CSV table of C-alpha atoms in Angstrom, one decimal:
chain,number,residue,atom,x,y,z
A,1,UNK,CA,0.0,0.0,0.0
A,2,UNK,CA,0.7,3.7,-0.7
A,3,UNK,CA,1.9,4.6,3.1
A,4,UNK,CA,4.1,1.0,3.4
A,5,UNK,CA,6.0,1.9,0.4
A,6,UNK,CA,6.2,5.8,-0.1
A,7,UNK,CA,9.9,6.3,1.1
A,8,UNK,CA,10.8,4.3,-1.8
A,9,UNK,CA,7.9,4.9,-4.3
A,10,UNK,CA,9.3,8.5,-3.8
A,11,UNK,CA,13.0,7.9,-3.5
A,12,UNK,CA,14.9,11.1,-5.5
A,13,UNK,CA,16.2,10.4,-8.9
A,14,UNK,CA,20.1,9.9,-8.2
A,15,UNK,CA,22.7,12.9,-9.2
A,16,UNK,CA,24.9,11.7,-9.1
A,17,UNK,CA,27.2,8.3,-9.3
A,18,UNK,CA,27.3,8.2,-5.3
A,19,UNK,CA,23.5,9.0,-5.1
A,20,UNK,CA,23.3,5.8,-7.7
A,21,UNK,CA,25.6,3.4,-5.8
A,22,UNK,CA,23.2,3.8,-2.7
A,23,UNK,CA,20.4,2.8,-4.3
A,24,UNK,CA,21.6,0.5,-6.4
A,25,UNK,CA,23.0,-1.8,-3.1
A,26,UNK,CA,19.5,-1.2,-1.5
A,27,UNK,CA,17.9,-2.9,-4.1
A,28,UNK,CA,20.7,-5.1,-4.7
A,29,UNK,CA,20.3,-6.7,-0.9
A,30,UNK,CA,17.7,-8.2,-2.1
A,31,UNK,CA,18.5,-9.6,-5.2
A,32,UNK,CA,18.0,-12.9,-4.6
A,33,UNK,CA,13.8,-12.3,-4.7
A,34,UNK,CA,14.2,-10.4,-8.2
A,35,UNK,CA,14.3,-12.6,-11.1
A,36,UNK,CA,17.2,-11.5,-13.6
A,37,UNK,CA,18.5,-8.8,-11.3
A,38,UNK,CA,22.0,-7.4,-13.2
A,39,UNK,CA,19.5,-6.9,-16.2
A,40,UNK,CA,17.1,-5.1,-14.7
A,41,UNK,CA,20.0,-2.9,-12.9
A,42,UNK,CA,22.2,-2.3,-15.6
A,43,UNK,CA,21.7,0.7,-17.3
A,44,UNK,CA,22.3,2.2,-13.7
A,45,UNK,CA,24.7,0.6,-12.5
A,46,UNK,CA,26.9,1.1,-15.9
A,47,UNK,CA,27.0,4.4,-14.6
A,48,UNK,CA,29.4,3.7,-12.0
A,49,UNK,CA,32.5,2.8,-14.2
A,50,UNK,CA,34.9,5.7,-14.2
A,51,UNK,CA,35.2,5.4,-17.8
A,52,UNK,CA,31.5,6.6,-18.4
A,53,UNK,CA,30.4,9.9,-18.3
A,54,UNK,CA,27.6,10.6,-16.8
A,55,UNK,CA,24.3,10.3,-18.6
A,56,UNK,CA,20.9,10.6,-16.9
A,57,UNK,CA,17.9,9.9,-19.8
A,58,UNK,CA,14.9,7.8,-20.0
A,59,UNK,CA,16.3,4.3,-20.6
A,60,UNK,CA,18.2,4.9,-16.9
A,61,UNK,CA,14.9,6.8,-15.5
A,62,UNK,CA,13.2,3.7,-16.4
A,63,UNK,CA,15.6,1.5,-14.6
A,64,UNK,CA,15.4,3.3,-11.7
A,65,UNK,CA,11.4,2.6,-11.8
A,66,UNK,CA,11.7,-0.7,-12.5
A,67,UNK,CA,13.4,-1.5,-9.6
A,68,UNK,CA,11.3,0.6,-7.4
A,69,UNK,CA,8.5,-1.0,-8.5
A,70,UNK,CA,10.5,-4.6,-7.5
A,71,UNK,CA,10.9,-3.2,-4.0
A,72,UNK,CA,7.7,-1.9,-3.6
A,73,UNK,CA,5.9,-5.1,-5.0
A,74,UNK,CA,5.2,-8.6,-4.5
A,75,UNK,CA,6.4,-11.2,-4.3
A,76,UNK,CA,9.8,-9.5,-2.8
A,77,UNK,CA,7.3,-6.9,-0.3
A,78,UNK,CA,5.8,-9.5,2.4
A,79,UNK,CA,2.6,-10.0,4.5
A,80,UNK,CA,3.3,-9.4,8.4
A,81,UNK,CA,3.6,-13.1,9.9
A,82,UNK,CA,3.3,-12.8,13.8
A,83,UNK,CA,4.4,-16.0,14.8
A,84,UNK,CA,8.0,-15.3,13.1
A,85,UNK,CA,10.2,-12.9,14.2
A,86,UNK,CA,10.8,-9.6,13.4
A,87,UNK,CA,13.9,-8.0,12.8
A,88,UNK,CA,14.2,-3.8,12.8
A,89,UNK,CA,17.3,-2.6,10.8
A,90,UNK,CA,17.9,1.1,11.3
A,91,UNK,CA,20.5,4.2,10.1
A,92,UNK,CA,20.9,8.0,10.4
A,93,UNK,CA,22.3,10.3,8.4
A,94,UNK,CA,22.4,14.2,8.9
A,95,UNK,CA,19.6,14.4,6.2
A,96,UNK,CA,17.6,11.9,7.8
A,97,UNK,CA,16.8,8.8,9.4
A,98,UNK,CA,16.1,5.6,7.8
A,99,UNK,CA,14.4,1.9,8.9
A,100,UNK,CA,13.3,-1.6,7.4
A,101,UNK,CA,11.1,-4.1,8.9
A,102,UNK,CA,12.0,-7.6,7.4
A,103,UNK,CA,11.1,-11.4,8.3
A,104,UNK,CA,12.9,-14.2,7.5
A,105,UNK,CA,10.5,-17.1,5.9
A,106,UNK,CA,13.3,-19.2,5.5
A,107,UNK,CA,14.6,-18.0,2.2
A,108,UNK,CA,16.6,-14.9,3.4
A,109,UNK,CA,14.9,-11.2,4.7
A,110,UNK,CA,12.0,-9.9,2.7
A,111,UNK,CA,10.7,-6.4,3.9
A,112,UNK,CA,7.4,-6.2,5.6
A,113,UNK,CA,7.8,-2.0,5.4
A,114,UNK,CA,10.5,0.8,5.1
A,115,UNK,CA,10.2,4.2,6.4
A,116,UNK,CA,12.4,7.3,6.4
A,117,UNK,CA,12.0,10.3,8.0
A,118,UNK,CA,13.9,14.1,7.1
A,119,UNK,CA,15.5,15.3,10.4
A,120,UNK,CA,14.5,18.9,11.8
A,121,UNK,CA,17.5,21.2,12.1
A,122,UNK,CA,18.0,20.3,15.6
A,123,UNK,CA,18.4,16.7,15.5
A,124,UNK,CA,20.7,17.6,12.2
A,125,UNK,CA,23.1,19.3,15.1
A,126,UNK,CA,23.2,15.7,16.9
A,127,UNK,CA,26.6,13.6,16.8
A,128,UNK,CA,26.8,10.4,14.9
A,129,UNK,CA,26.2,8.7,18.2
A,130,UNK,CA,22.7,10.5,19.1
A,131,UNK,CA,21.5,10.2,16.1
A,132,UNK,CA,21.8,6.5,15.5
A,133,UNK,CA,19.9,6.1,19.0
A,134,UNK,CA,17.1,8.6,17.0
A,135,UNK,CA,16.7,6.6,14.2
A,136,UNK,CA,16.1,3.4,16.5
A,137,UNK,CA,13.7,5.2,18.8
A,138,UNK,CA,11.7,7.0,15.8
A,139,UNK,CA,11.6,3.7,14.3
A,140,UNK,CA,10.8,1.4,17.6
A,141,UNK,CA,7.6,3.9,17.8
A,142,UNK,CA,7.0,3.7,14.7
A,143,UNK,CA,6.7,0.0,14.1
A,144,UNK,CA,4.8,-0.5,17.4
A,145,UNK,CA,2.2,-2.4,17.0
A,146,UNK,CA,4.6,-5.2,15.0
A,147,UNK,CA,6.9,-4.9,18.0
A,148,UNK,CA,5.5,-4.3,21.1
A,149,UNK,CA,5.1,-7.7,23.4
A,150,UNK,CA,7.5,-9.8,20.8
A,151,UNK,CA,11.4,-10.6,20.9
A,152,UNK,CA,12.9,-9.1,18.0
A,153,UNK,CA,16.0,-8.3,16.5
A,154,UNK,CA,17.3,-5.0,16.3
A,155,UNK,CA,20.5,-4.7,13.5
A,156,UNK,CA,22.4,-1.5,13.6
A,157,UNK,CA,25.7,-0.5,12.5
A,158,UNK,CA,27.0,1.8,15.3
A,159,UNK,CA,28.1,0.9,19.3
A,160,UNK,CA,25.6,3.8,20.1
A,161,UNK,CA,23.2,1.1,20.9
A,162,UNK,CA,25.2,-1.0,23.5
A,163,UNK,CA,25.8,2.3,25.2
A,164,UNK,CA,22.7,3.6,25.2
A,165,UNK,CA,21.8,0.2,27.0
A,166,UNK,CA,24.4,-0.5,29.1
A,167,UNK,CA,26.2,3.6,30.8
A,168,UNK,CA,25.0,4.5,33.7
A,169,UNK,CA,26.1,8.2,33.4
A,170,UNK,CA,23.1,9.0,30.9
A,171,UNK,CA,21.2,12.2,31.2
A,172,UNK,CA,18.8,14.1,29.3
A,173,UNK,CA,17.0,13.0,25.8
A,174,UNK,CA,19.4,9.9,26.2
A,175,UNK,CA,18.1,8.6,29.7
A,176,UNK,CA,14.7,9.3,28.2
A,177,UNK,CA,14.9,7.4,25.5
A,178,UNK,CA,17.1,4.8,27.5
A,179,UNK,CA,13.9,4.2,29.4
A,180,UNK,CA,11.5,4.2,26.6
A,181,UNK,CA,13.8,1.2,24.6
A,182,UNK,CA,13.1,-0.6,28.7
A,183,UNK,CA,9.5,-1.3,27.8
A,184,UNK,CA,10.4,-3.9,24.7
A,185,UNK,CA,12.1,-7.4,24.5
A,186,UNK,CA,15.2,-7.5,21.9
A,187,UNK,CA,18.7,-8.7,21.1
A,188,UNK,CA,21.1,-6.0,19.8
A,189,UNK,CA,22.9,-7.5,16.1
A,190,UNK,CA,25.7,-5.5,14.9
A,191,UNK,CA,25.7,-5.1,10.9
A,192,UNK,CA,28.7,-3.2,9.1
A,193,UNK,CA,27.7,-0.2,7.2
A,194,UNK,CA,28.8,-1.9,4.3
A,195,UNK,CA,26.0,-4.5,4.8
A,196,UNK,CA,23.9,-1.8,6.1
A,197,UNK,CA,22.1,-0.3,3.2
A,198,UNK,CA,19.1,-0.5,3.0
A,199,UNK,CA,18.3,1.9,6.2
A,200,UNK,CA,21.5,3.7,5.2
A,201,UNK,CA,20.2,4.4,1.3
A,202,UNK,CA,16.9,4.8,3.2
A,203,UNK,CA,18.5,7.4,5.2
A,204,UNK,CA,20.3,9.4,3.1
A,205,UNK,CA,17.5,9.8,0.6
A,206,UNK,CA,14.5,10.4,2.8
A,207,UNK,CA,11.2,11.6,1.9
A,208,UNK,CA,9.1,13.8,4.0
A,209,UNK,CA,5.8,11.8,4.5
A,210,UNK,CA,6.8,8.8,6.9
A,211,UNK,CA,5.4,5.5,6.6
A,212,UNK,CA,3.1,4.1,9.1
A,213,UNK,CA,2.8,0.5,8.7
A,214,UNK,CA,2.0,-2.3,6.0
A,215,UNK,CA,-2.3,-2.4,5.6
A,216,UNK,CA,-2.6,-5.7,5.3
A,217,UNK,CA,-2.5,-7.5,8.9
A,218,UNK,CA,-2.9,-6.3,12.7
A,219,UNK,CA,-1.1,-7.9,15.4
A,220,UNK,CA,-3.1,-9.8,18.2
A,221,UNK,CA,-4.1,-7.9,20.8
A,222,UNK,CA,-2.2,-6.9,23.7
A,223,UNK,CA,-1.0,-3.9,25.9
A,224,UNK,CA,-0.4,-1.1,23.7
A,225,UNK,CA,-2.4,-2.5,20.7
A,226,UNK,CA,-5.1,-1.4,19.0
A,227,UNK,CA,-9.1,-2.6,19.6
A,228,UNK,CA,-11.1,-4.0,17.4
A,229,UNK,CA,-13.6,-1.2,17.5
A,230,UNK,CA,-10.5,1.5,17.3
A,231,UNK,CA,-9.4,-0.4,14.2
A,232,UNK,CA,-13.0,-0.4,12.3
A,233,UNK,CA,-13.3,3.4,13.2
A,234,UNK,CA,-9.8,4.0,11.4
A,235,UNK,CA,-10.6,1.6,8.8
A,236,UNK,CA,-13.9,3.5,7.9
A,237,UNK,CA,-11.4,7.1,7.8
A,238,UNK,CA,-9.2,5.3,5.6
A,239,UNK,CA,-9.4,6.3,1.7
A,240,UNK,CA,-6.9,2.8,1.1
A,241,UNK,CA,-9.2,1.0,3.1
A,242,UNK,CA,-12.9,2.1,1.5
A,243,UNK,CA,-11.2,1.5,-1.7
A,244,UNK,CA,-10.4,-2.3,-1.3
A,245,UNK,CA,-13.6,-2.8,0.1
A,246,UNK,CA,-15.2,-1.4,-2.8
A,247,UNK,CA,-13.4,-3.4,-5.2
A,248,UNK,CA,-13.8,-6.4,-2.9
A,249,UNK,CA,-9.8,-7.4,-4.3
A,250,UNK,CA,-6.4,-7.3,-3.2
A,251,UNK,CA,-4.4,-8.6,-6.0
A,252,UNK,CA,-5.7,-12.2,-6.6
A,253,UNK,CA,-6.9,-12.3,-3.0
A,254,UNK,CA,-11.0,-11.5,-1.8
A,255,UNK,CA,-11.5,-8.5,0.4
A,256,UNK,CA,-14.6,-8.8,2.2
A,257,UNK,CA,-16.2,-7.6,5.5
A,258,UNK,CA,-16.9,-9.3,9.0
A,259,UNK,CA,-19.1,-7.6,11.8
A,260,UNK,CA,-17.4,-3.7,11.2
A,261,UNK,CA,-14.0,-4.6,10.1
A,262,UNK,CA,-12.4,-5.1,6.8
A,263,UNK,CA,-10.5,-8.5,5.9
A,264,UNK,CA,-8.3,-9.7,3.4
A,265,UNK,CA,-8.8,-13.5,2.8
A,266,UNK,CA,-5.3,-15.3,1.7
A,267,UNK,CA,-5.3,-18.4,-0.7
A,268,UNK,CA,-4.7,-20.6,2.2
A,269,UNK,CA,-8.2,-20.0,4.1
A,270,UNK,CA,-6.9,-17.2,6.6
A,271,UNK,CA,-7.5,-13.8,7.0
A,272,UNK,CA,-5.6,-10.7,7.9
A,273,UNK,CA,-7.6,-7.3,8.9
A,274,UNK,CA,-6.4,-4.4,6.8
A,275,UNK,CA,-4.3,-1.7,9.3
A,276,UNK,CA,-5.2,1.7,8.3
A,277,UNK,CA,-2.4,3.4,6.7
């Protein structure tokens, strides 16, 4: 949906071959989902040989939509599974912050959602350090209702993590969000930047509407957590929402109502409620 995907339905246009390289690697992390990958990447990633000026036309625009369109599609974007875990990979940047919410099935991470989020000039000011513990915090609230009451893994590529979880000397904005981050259940995995990059393209390239969540499934209930009546009130507010019901689809799947709240009914004989964007 439109609010799951906008950070990187509205990803800038690279400038540059830097700008290109980024987004090229985000995509690239998960090429094992998208069939014929080097193809489909080519005409921007040629773009990065020294011996190449640069060129920006429609053959590369279209590249660059193509493989937004991989990332922002099935079968690489995935349905919210609560009874796997969830792992939240985050970065920062001075521009901005940037997060993913993948599952592993099995067959490597897919992304369940990706965010980003354009800093206001005073977290710009931070230090590297701060600002990595902002991007996990903005992300932690962010993703909630996916979170909240579940182990999950939490991948960054900076120390700030361990320190903000393990000084004792911390004061201000730290301590504060050193006691928010007390209220949920996870194991800190360190991931080199190099391996980082799908929060750090997502970072360094962020768009100014945030994503929410994916509107396909809710979480079971629980502290924190939405009702079922809260949920149908959204739901009818919900432009996303009114228009899958009117269409009664999702894809190849049946969208249909029960009591006052909208389901999506999978190929398998379950059914997910649709989360309002």
């Amino acid at each position: 949906m439109a609010s799951l995907v906008e950070s990187v339905v509205n990803f800038p246009v690279p400038k540059d071959a830097a700008a290109i390289k980024s987004f090229v690697h985000m995509a690239g992390y998960y090429r094992w989902f998208v069939p014929n990958f080097a193809e489909k990447a080519a005409r921007l990633t040629r773009l990065l040989r020294k011996e190449v000026e640069w060129s920006w036309g429609a053959p590369q625009q279209e590249a660059f939509e193509c493989l937004k369109r991989v990332l922002t599609g099935r079968p690489l974007l995935a349905y919210p599974y609560f009874s796997k875990p969830f792992t939240l990979v985050t970065d920062a940047s001075k521009v901005g912050l940037g997060a993913a919410l993948p599952q592993d099935r099995g067959q490597g991470e897919q992304p369940v959602a990706y965010a980003s989020k354009v800093n206001a000039k005073n977290v710009a000011q931070y230090g590297i350090t701060d600002l990595e513990c902002a991007a996990v915090i903005w992300a932690v609230k962010l993703f909630r209702p996916y979170l909240y009451g579940r182990k999950f893994r939490l991948v960054t590529d900076h120390a700030a993590l361990n320190w903000l979880m393990t000084s004792k000397d911390l004061t201000g904005r730290v301590h504060r969000w050193a006691l928010q981050l007390q209220e949920y259940d996870f194991e800190i995995v360190y991931r080199p930047g190099k391996d980082n990059v799908v929060a750090d393209a997502l970072s360094r390239a962020p768009v100014r509407t945030v994503v929410s969540s994916r509107t396909d499934a809710a979480p079971p209930g629980g502290e924190g957590q939405l009702t079922d009546d809260e949920i149908a009130t959204e739901q009818a507010k919900d432009k996303t929402v009114q228009s899958l019901k009117s269409k009664k689809k999702y894809g190849d799947r049946r969208v249909g109502e029960e009591g006052a709240l909208v389901y999506i009914y999978e190929r398998d004989g379950s059914k997910r409620v649709v989360l309002p964007s």
